[in-house]
Coordinates of C-alpha atoms in Angstrom, one line a residue:
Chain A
X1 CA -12.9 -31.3 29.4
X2 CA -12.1 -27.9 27.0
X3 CA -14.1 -24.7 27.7
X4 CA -15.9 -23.1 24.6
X5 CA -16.0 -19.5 24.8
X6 CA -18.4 -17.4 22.6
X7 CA -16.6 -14.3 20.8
X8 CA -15.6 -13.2 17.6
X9 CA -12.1 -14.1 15.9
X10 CA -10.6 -11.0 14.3
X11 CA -8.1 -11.7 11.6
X12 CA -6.1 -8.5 10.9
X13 CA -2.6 -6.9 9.9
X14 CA -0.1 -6.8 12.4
X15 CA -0.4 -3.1 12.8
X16 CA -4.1 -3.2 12.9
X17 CA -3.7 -5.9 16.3
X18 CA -1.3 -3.2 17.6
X19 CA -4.1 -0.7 17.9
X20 CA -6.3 -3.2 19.1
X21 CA -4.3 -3.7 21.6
X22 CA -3.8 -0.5 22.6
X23 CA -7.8 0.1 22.6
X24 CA -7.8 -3.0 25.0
X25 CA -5.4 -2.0 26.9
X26 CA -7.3 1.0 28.6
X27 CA -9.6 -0.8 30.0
X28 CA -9.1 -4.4 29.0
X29 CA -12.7 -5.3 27.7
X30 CA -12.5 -6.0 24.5
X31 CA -10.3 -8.9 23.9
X32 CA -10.9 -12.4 25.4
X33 CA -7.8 -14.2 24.2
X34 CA -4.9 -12.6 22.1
X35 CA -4.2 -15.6 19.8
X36 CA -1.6 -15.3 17.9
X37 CA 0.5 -11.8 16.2
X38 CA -2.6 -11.5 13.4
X39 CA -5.4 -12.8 15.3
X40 CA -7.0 -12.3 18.4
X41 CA -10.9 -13.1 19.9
X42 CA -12.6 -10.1 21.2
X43 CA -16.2 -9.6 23.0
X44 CA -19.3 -10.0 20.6
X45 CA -21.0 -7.4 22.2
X46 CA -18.0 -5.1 21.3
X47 CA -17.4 -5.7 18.1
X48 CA -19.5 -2.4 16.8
X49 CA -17.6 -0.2 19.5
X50 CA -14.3 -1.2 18.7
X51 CA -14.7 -1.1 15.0
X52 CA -15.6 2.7 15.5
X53 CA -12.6 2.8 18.2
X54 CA -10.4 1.4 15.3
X55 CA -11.5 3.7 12.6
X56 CA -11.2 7.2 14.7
X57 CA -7.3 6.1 15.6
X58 CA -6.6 5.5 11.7
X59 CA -8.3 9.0 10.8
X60 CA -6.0 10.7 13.3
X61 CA -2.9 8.6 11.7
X62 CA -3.2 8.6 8.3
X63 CA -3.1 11.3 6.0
X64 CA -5.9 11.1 3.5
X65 CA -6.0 12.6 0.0
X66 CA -8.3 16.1 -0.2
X67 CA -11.0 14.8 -2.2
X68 CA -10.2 17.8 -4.8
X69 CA -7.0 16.9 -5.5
X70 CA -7.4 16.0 -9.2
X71 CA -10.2 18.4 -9.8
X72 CA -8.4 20.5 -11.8
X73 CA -6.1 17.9 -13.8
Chain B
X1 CA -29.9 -17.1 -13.9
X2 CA -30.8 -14.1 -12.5
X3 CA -30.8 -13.4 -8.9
X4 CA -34.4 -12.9 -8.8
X5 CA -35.2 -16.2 -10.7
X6 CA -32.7 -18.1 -7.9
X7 CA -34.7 -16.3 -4.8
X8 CA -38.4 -17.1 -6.6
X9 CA -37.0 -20.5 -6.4
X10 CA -36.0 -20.7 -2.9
X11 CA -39.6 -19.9 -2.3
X12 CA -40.9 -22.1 -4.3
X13 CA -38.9 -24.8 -2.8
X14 CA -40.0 -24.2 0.8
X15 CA -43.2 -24.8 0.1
X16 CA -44.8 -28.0 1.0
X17 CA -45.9 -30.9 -1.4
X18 CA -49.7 -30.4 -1.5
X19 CA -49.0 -27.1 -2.6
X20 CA -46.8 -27.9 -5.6
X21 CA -50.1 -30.4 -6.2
X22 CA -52.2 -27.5 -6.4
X23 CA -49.7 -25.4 -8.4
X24 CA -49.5 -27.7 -11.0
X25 CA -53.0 -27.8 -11.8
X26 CA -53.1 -25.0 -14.0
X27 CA -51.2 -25.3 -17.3
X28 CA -50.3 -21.5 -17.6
X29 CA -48.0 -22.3 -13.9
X30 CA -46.4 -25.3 -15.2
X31 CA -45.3 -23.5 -17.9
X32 CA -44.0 -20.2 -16.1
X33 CA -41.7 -22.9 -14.1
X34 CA -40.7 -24.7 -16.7
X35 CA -39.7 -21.7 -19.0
X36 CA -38.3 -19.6 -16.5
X37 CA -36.8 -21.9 -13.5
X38 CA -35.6 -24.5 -15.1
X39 CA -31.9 -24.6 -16.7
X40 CA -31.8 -26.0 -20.2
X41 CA -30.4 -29.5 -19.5
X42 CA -33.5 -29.8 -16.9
X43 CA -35.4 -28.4 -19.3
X44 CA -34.0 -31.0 -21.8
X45 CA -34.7 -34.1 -19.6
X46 CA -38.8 -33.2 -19.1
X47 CA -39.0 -32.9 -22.4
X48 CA -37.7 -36.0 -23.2
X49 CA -40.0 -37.5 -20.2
X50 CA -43.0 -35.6 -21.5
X51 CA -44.8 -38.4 -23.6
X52 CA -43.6 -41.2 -22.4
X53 CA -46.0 -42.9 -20.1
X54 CA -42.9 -45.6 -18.8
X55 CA -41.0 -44.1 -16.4
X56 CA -37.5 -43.9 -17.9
X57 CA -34.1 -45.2 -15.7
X58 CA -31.8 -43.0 -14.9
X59 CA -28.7 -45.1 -17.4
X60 CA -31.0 -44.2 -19.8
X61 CA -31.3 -40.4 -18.7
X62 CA -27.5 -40.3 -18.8
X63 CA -27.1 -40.5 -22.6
X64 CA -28.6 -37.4 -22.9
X65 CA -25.9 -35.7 -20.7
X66 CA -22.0 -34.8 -21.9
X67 CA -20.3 -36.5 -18.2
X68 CA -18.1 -33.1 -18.1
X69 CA -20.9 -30.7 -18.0
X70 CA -20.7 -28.1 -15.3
X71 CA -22.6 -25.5 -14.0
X72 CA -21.9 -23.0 -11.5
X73 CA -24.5 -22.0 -9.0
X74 CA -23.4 -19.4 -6.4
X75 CA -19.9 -19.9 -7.1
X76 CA -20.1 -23.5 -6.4
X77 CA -19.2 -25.8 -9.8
X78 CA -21.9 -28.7 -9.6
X79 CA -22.5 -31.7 -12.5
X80 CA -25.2 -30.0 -14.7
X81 CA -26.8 -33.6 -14.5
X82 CA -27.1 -33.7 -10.7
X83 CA -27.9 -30.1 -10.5
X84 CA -30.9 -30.4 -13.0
X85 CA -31.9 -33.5 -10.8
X86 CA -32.0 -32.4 -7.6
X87 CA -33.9 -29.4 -8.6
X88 CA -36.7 -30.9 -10.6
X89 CA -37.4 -33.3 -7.5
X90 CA -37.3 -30.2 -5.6
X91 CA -39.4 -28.6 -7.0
X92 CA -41.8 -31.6 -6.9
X93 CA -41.6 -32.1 -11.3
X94 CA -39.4 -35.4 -11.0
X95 CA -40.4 -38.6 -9.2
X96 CA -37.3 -41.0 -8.4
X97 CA -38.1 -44.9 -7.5
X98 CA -36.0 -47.4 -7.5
X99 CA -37.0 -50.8 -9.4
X100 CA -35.7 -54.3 -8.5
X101 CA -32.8 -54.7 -11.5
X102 CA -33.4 -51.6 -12.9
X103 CA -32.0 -49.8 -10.1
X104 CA -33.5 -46.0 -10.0
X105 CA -36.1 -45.1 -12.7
X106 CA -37.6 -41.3 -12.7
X107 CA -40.9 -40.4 -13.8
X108 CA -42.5 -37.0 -13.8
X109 CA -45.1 -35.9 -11.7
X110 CA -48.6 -36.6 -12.8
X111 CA -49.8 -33.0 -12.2
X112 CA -47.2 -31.3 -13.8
X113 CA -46.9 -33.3 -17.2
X114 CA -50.9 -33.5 -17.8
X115 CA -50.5 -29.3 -17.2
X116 CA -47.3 -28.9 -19.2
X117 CA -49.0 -31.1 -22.1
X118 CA -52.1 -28.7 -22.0
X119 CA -50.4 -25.5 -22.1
X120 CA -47.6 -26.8 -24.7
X121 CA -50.9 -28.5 -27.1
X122 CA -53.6 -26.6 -25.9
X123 CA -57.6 -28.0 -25.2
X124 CA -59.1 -27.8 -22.0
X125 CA -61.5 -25.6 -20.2
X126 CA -58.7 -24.5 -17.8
X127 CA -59.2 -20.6 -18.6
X128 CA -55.7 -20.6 -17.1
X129 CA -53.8 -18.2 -19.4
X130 CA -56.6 -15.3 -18.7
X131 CA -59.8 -14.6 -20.8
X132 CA -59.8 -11.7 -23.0
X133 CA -62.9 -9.3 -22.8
X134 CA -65.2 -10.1 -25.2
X135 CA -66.7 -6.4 -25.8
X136 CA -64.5 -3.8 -26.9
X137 CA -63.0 -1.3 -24.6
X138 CA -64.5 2.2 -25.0
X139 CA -61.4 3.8 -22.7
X140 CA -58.5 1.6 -24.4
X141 CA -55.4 1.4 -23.1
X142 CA -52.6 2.0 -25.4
X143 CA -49.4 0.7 -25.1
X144 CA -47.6 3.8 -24.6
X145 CA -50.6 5.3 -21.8
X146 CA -49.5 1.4 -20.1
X147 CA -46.2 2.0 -19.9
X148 CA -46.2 5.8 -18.8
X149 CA -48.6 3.8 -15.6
X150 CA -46.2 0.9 -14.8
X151 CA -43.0 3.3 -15.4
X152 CA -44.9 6.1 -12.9
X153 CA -46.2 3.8 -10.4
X154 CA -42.5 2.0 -9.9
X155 CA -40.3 5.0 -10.2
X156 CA -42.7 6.3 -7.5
X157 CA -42.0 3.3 -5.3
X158 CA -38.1 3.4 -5.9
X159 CA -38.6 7.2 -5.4
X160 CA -40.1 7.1 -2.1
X161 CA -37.1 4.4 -0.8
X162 CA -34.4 6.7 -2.3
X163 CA -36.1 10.2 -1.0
X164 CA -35.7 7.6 2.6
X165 CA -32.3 8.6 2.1
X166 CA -32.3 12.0 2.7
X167 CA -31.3 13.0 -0.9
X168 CA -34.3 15.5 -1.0
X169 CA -34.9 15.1 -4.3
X170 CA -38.5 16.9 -5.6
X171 CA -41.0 14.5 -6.2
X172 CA -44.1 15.3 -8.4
X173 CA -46.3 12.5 -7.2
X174 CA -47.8 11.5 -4.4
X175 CA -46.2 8.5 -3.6
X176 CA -47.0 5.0 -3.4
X177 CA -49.7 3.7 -1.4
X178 CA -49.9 2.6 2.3
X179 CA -50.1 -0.5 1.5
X180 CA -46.6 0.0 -0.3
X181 CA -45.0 1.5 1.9
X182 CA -46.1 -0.8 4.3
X183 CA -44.6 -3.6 2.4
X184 CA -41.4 -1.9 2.0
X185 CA -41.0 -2.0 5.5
X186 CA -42.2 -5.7 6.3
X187 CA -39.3 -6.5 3.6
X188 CA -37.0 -4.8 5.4
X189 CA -36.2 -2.8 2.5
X190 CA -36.7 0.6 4.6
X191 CA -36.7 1.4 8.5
X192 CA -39.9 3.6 10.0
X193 CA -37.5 5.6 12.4
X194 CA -40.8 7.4 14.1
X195 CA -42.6 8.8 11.3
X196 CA -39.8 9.1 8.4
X197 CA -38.8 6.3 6.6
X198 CA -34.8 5.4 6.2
X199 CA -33.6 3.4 3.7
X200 CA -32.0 0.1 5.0
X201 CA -28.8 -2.5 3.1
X202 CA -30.9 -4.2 1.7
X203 CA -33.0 -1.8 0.0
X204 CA -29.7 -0.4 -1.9
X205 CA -28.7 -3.7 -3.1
X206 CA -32.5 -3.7 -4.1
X207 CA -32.3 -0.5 -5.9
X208 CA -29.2 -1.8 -8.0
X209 CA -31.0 -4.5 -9.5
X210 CA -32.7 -4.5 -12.7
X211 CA -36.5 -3.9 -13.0
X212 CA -37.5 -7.7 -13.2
X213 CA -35.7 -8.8 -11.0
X214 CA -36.8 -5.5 -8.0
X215 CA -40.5 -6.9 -8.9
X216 CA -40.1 -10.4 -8.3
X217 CA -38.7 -9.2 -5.0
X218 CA -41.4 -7.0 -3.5
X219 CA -43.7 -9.8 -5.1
X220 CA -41.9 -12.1 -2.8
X221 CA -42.5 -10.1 0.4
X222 CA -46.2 -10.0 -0.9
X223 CA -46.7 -13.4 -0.7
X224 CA -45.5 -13.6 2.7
X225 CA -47.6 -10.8 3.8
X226 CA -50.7 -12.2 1.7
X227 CA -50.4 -15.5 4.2
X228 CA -51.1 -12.8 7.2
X229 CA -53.9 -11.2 5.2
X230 CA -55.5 -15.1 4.9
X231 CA -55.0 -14.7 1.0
X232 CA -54.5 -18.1 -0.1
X233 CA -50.9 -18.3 -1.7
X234 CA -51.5 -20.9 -4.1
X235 CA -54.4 -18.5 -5.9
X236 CA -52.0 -15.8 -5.5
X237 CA -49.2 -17.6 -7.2
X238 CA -51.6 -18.3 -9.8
X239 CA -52.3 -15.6 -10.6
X240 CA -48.6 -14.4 -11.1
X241 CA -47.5 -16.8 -12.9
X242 CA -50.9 -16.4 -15.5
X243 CA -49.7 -12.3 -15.5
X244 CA -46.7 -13.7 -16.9
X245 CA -48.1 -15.3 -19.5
X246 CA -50.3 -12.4 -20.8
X247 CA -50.4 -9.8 -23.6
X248 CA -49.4 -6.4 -23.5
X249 CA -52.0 -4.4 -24.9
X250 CA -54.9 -6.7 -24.2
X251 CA -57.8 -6.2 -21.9
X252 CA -58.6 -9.5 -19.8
X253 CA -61.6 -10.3 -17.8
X254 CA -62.4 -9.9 -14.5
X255 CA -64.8 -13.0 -14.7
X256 CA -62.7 -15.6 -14.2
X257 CA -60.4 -14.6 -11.5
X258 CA -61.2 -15.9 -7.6
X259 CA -62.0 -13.4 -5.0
X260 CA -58.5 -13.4 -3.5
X261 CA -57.1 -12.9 -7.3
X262 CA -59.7 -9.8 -7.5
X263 CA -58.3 -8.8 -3.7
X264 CA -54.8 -8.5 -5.4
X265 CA -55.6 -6.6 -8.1
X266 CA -56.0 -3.9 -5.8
X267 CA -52.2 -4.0 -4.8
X268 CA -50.4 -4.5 -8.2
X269 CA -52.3 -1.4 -9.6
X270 CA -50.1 0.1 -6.9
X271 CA -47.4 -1.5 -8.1
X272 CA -47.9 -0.7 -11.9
X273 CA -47.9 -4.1 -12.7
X274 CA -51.6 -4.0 -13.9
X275 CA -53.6 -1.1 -14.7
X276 CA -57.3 -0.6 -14.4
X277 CA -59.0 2.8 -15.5
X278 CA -61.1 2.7 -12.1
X279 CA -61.1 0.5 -9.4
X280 CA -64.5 -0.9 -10.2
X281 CA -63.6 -1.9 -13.8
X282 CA -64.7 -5.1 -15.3
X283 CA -61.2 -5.5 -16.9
X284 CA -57.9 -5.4 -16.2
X285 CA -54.4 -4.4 -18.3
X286 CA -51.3 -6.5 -17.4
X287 CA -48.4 -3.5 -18.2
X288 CA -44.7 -4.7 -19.0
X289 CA -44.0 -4.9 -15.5
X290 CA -46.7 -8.6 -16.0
X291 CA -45.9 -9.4 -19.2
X292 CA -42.2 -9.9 -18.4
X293 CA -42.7 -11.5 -15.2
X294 CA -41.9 -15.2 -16.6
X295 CA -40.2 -14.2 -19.4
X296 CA -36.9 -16.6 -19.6
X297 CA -33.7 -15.5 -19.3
X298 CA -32.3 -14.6 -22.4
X299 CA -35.9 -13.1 -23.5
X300 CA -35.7 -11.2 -20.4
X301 CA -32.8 -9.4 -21.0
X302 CA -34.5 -7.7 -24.5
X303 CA -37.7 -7.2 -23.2
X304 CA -36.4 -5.7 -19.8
X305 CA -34.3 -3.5 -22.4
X306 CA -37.7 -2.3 -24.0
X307 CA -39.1 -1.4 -21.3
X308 CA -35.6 0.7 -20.0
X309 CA -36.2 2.2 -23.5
X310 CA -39.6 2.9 -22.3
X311 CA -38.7 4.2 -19.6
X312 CA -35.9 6.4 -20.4
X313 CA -37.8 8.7 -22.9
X314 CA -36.0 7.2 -25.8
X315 CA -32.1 8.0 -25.6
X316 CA -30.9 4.1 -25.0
X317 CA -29.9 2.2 -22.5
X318 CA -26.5 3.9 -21.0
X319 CA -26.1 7.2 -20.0
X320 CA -23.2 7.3 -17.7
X321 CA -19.9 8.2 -18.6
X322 CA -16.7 7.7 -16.6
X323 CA -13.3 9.2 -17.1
X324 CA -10.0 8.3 -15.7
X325 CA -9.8 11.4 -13.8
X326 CA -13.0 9.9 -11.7
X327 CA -15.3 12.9 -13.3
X328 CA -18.9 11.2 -14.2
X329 CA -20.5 12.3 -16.6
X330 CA -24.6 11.1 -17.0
X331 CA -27.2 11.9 -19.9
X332 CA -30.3 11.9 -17.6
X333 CA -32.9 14.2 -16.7
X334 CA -34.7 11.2 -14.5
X335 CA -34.9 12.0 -11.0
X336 CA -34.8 8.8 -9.8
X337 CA -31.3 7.6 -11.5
X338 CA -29.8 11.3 -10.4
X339 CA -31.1 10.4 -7.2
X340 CA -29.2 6.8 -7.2
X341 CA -26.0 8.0 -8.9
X342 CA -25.8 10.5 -5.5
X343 CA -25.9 7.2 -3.4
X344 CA -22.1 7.1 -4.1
X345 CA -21.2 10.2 -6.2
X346 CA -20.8 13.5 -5.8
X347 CA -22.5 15.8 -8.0
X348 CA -22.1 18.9 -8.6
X349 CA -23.6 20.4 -11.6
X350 CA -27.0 20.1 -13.5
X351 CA -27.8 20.5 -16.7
X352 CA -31.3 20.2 -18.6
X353 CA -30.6 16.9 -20.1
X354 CA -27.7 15.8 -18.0
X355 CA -25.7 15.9 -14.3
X356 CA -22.0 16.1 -14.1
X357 CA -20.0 15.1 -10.9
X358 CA -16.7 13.1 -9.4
X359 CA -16.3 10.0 -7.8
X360 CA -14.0 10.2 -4.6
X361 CA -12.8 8.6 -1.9
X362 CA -15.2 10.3 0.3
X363 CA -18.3 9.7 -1.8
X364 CA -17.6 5.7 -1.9
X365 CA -16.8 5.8 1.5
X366 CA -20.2 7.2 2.6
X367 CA -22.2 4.5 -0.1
X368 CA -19.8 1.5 1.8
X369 CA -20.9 2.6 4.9
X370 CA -25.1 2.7 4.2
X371 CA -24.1 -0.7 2.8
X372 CA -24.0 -0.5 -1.0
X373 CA -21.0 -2.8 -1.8
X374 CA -18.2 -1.7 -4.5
X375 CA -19.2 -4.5 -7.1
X376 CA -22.5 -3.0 -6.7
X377 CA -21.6 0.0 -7.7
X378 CA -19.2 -1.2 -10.2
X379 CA -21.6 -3.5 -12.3
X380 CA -24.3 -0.4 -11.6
X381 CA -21.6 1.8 -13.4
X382 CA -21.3 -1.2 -15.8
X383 CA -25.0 -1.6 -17.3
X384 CA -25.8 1.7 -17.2
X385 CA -22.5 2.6 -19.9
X386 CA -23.0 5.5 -21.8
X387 CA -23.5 3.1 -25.9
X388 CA -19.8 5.7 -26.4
X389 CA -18.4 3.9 -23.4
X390 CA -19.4 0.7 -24.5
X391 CA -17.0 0.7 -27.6
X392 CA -13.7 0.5 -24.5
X393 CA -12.6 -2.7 -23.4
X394 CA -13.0 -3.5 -21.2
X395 CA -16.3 -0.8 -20.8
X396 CA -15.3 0.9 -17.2
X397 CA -11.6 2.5 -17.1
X398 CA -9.9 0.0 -15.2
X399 CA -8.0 2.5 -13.0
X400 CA -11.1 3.4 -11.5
X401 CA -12.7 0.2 -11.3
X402 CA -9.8 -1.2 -9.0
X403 CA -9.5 2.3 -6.9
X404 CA -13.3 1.5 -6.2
X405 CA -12.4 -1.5 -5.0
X406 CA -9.6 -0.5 -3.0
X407 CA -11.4 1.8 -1.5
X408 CA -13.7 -0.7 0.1
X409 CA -10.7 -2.9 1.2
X410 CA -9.8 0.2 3.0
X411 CA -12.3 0.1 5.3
X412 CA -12.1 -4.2 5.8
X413 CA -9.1 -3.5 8.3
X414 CA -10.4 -6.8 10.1
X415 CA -12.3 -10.0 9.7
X416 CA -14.3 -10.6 12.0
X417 CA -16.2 -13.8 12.2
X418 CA -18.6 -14.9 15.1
X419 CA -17.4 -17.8 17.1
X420 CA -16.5 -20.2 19.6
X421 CA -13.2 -20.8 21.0
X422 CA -12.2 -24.0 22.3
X423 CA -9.1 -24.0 24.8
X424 CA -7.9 -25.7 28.0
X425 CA -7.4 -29.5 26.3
X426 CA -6.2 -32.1 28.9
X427 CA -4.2 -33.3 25.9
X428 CA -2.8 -33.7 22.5
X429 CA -4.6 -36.6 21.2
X430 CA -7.7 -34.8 22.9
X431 CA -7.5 -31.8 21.0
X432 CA -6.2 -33.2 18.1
X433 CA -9.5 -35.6 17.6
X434 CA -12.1 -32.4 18.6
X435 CA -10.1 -30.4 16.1
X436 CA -10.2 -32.8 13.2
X437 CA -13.9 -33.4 13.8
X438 CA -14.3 -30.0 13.9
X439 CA -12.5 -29.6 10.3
X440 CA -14.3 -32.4 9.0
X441 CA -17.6 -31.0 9.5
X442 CA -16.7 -27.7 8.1
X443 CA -16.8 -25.2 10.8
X444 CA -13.2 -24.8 11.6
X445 CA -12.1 -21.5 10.8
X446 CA -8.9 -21.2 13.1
X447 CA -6.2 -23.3 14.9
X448 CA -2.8 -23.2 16.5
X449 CA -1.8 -26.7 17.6
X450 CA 1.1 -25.8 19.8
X451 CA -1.8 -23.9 21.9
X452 CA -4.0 -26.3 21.3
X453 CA -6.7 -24.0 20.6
X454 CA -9.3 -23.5 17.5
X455 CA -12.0 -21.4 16.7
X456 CA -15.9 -22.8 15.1
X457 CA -18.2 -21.1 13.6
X458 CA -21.3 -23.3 14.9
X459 CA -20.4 -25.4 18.2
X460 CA -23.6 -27.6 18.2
X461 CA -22.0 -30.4 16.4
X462 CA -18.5 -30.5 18.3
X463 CA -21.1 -30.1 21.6
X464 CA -22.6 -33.4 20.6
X465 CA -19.5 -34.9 19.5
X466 CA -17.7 -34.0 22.8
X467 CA -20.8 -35.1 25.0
X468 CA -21.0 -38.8 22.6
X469 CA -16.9 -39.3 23.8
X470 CA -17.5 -38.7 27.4
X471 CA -20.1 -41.2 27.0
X472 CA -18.4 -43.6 25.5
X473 CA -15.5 -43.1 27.7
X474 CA -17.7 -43.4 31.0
X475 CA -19.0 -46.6 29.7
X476 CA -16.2 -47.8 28.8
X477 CA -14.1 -46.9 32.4
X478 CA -17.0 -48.8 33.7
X479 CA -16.4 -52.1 31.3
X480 CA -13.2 -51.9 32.3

């Protein structure tokens, strides 16, 4: 008989399951099964956390355009 | 069709048959449905149907219909025939039997084609389309002191969700009414977060819209709430629909309207969609807000335009102007549009007549995260074109049209979609059956066969399905 497991399927970039991963792999309570190199199935319950998780670690690494940039163009 | 014309219609359609039977009783209803919810080719077929008192087979019905008409409904490309079909039985117009040799023949509904005849021919004591007063008015409304009511009573309403926002923008009134604000809330169009009021998804998307279509909305709410209040919905309905069919400028009697219809008048003054000098008039003003109500689609798009003229103190219908360089420039002194353009720009000088400001990164990124969606924004930017914009095509500069929309992408890193996984097969052929069910009945999002695992959106069905083989498999071991 096959199990059923309730979670949320995450289809990302490759880079983007590289952080996940690396969120998970603190504590290792986010994912329930790491599926394939652009998918994975993480906790329902943890979806909000790690999509906050996810978007702190892209602020820190990416370098994003001062808003005033073009003010003056 | 309008989005507000589609949602009237689910609401319509999830009401039960006895109540379409009491709808239809009153000609000025079966004309509001006909003109406004019905697409032409349905429109097409019940006035063929109309007179004739044989009901008519459906090979017949087909002549009438080009066999490579389409129509589109929510992205979905449907046969215009079988759309208009299915929705007139729906909506309980269109009777379908089928007759030994004739195969299926249609008829329409009794109620509905004695009413449509009446309101199309006139005659009959029905008093459905709203009695004017028969003594003059010594306080008359004019059209202009009608339209400053319905323009102050909404903008109030939209006000109050937008000031939800913590914009801070000065109001000069008082607000709308408890009973507003209550309504707001039970629509889920703002959030009571203790005694302030925050504005929720739903209620930006609701602020986007155009005027008709943001009344038919909170009218919607209202007849849910009017079941809890034991207002009958039917009367209420009624009374709606007869709004729709009123004059602008006329005064109608209070003398033939039920007590629940008197109850509501109450709560559209509050709404600005009638107007009454003092609560205990004798008469009552439908203001455009009413008359527009059932107006049908194409109508609705020049009338709605009047009353943005109306509204806007003249200077026509666009006011925003949008470089390349992201500056926005808008030609408005109105609180209320300053108020929504701040949703996702930032602003940064005011003039008398106008508000200048940029569009950045920053400022979308803020409006995607309360839940206002870039095509929002974009078709917002769209209708509200400056007429010197309009002359560009296409109307928006395209660079920033796709930067608004990259911007949102931005934020999509992943897609998530709620689940269940299904692993740990005892074989191929078992996995491979489970998972083409699964496909079949269209809640297979995911698979990998050489790990024989996939991922479904709904797992009742492949439940039952798996629960039915055991079955079948136990009985059969114990055949064999």
């Amino acid at each position: 008989m096959p199990k059923a497991v309730k979670g949320v399927l995450v289809e990302c970039d490759e880079s983007i399951r590289a952080i996940i991963l690396k969120i998970d792999a603190v504590n290792h309570d986010f994912i329930i099964e790491d599926l394939d190199d652009r998918t994975l199935v993480v906790k329902e319950t943890k979806l909000p956390e790690l999509k906050r998780r996810l978007e702190e670690e892209l602020r820190d690494t990416q370098d994003e355009p001062k808003d005033s940039g073009s003010e003056r163009d | 069709m309008s989005a507000s014309s589609l949602r009237s219609f689910e609401y319509l359609e999830s009401l039960p048959g006895r109540d379409f039977k009491r709808l239809y009783q009153r000609p000025s209803t079966a004309l509001a449905i006909f003109r406004r919810m019905l697409p032409h080719l349905a429109k097409t077929f019940v006035m063929a149907m109309l007179y004739i008192t044989d009901p008519l087979t459906l090979s017949e019905l087909e002549l009438w219909v080009r066999p490579d008409s389409k129509r589109h409904v929510l992205h979905v490309i449907m046969p215009a025939k079988e759309y208009a079909l299915s929705l007139l039985s729906r909506l309980h117009i269109l009777n379908t039997s089928s007759v030994p040799g004739q195969g299926q023949v249609l008829s329409l509904t009794n109620d509905f084609a004695t009413s449509l005849r009446l309101s199309l021919t006139g005659g009959g004591h029905h008093q459905s389309f709203g009695v004017p007063c028969d003594t003059p008015d010594r306080h008359k409304a004019s059209l202009e002191s009608l339209d400053a009511f319905a323009r102050s009573q909404w903008e109030g309403i939209l006000h109050y969700m937008v000031d939800t926002a913590g914009v801070g923008m000065q109001d000069g009134g008082e607000g709308p009414s408890h009973g507003v604000k209550k309504l707001l809330e039970l629509g889920g169009l703002v959030q009571m977060k203790g005694s302030y009021a925050t504005i929720t998804q739903a209620g930006f998307s609701f602020l986007l819209q155009e005027v008709n279509a943001q009344v038919w909305t909170l009218l919607l709410f209202y007849l849910d709430s009017a079941e809890a209040l034991n207002m009958d919905k039917v009367d209420v309905l009624h009374f709606l629909f007869m709004l729709g069919s009123l004059e602008l400028g006329q005064d109608y009697s209070l003398a033939t309207l039920t007590a629940t219809q008197i109850q509501m008048l109450e709560d559209l003054r509050d709404f600005g969609i009638v107007y009454q000098r003092k609560p205990s008039s004798k008469r009552f003003y439908p203001t455009r807000l009413a008359t527009t109500l059932t107006s049908d689609a194409g109508a609705l798009r020049s009338v709605n335009a009047g009353f943005d003229n109306a509204l806007r103190s003249g200077d026509g219908k666009g006011f925003i102007v949008i470089e390349t360089n992201y500056r926005i420039y808008a030609y408005t002194s109105s609180p209320l549009q300053i108020a929504v353009l701040n949703l996702f720009a930032k602003l940064e000088t005011r003039f008398p007549n106008m508000v200048s400001g940029r569009i950045s990164r920053k400022s979308i990124r803020v409006a995607i995260h309360m839940g206002i969606t870039s095509d929002q924004i974009i078709s917002y930017l769209t209708t509200h074109a400056h007429p010197q914009m309009r002359k560009n095509v296409p109307i928006l500069p395209p660079t920033v049209v796709d930067q608004i929309r990259l911007w949102q992408i931005e934020g999509e890193r992943m897609k998530p979609t709620v689940g269940y996984l299904f692993k740990d097969f005892a074989s191929g052929q078992e996995y491979e059956g489970i998972c083409k069910y699964a496909e079949e009945v269209g809640v297979l999002v995911w698979k990998n066969d050489a790990k024989r695992m996939f991922f479904v959106t709904r797992v009742e069905q492949v439940k039952k399905f798996l629960e039915n083989k055991a079955k079948s498999a136990a009985a059969g071991a114990n055949g064999g």
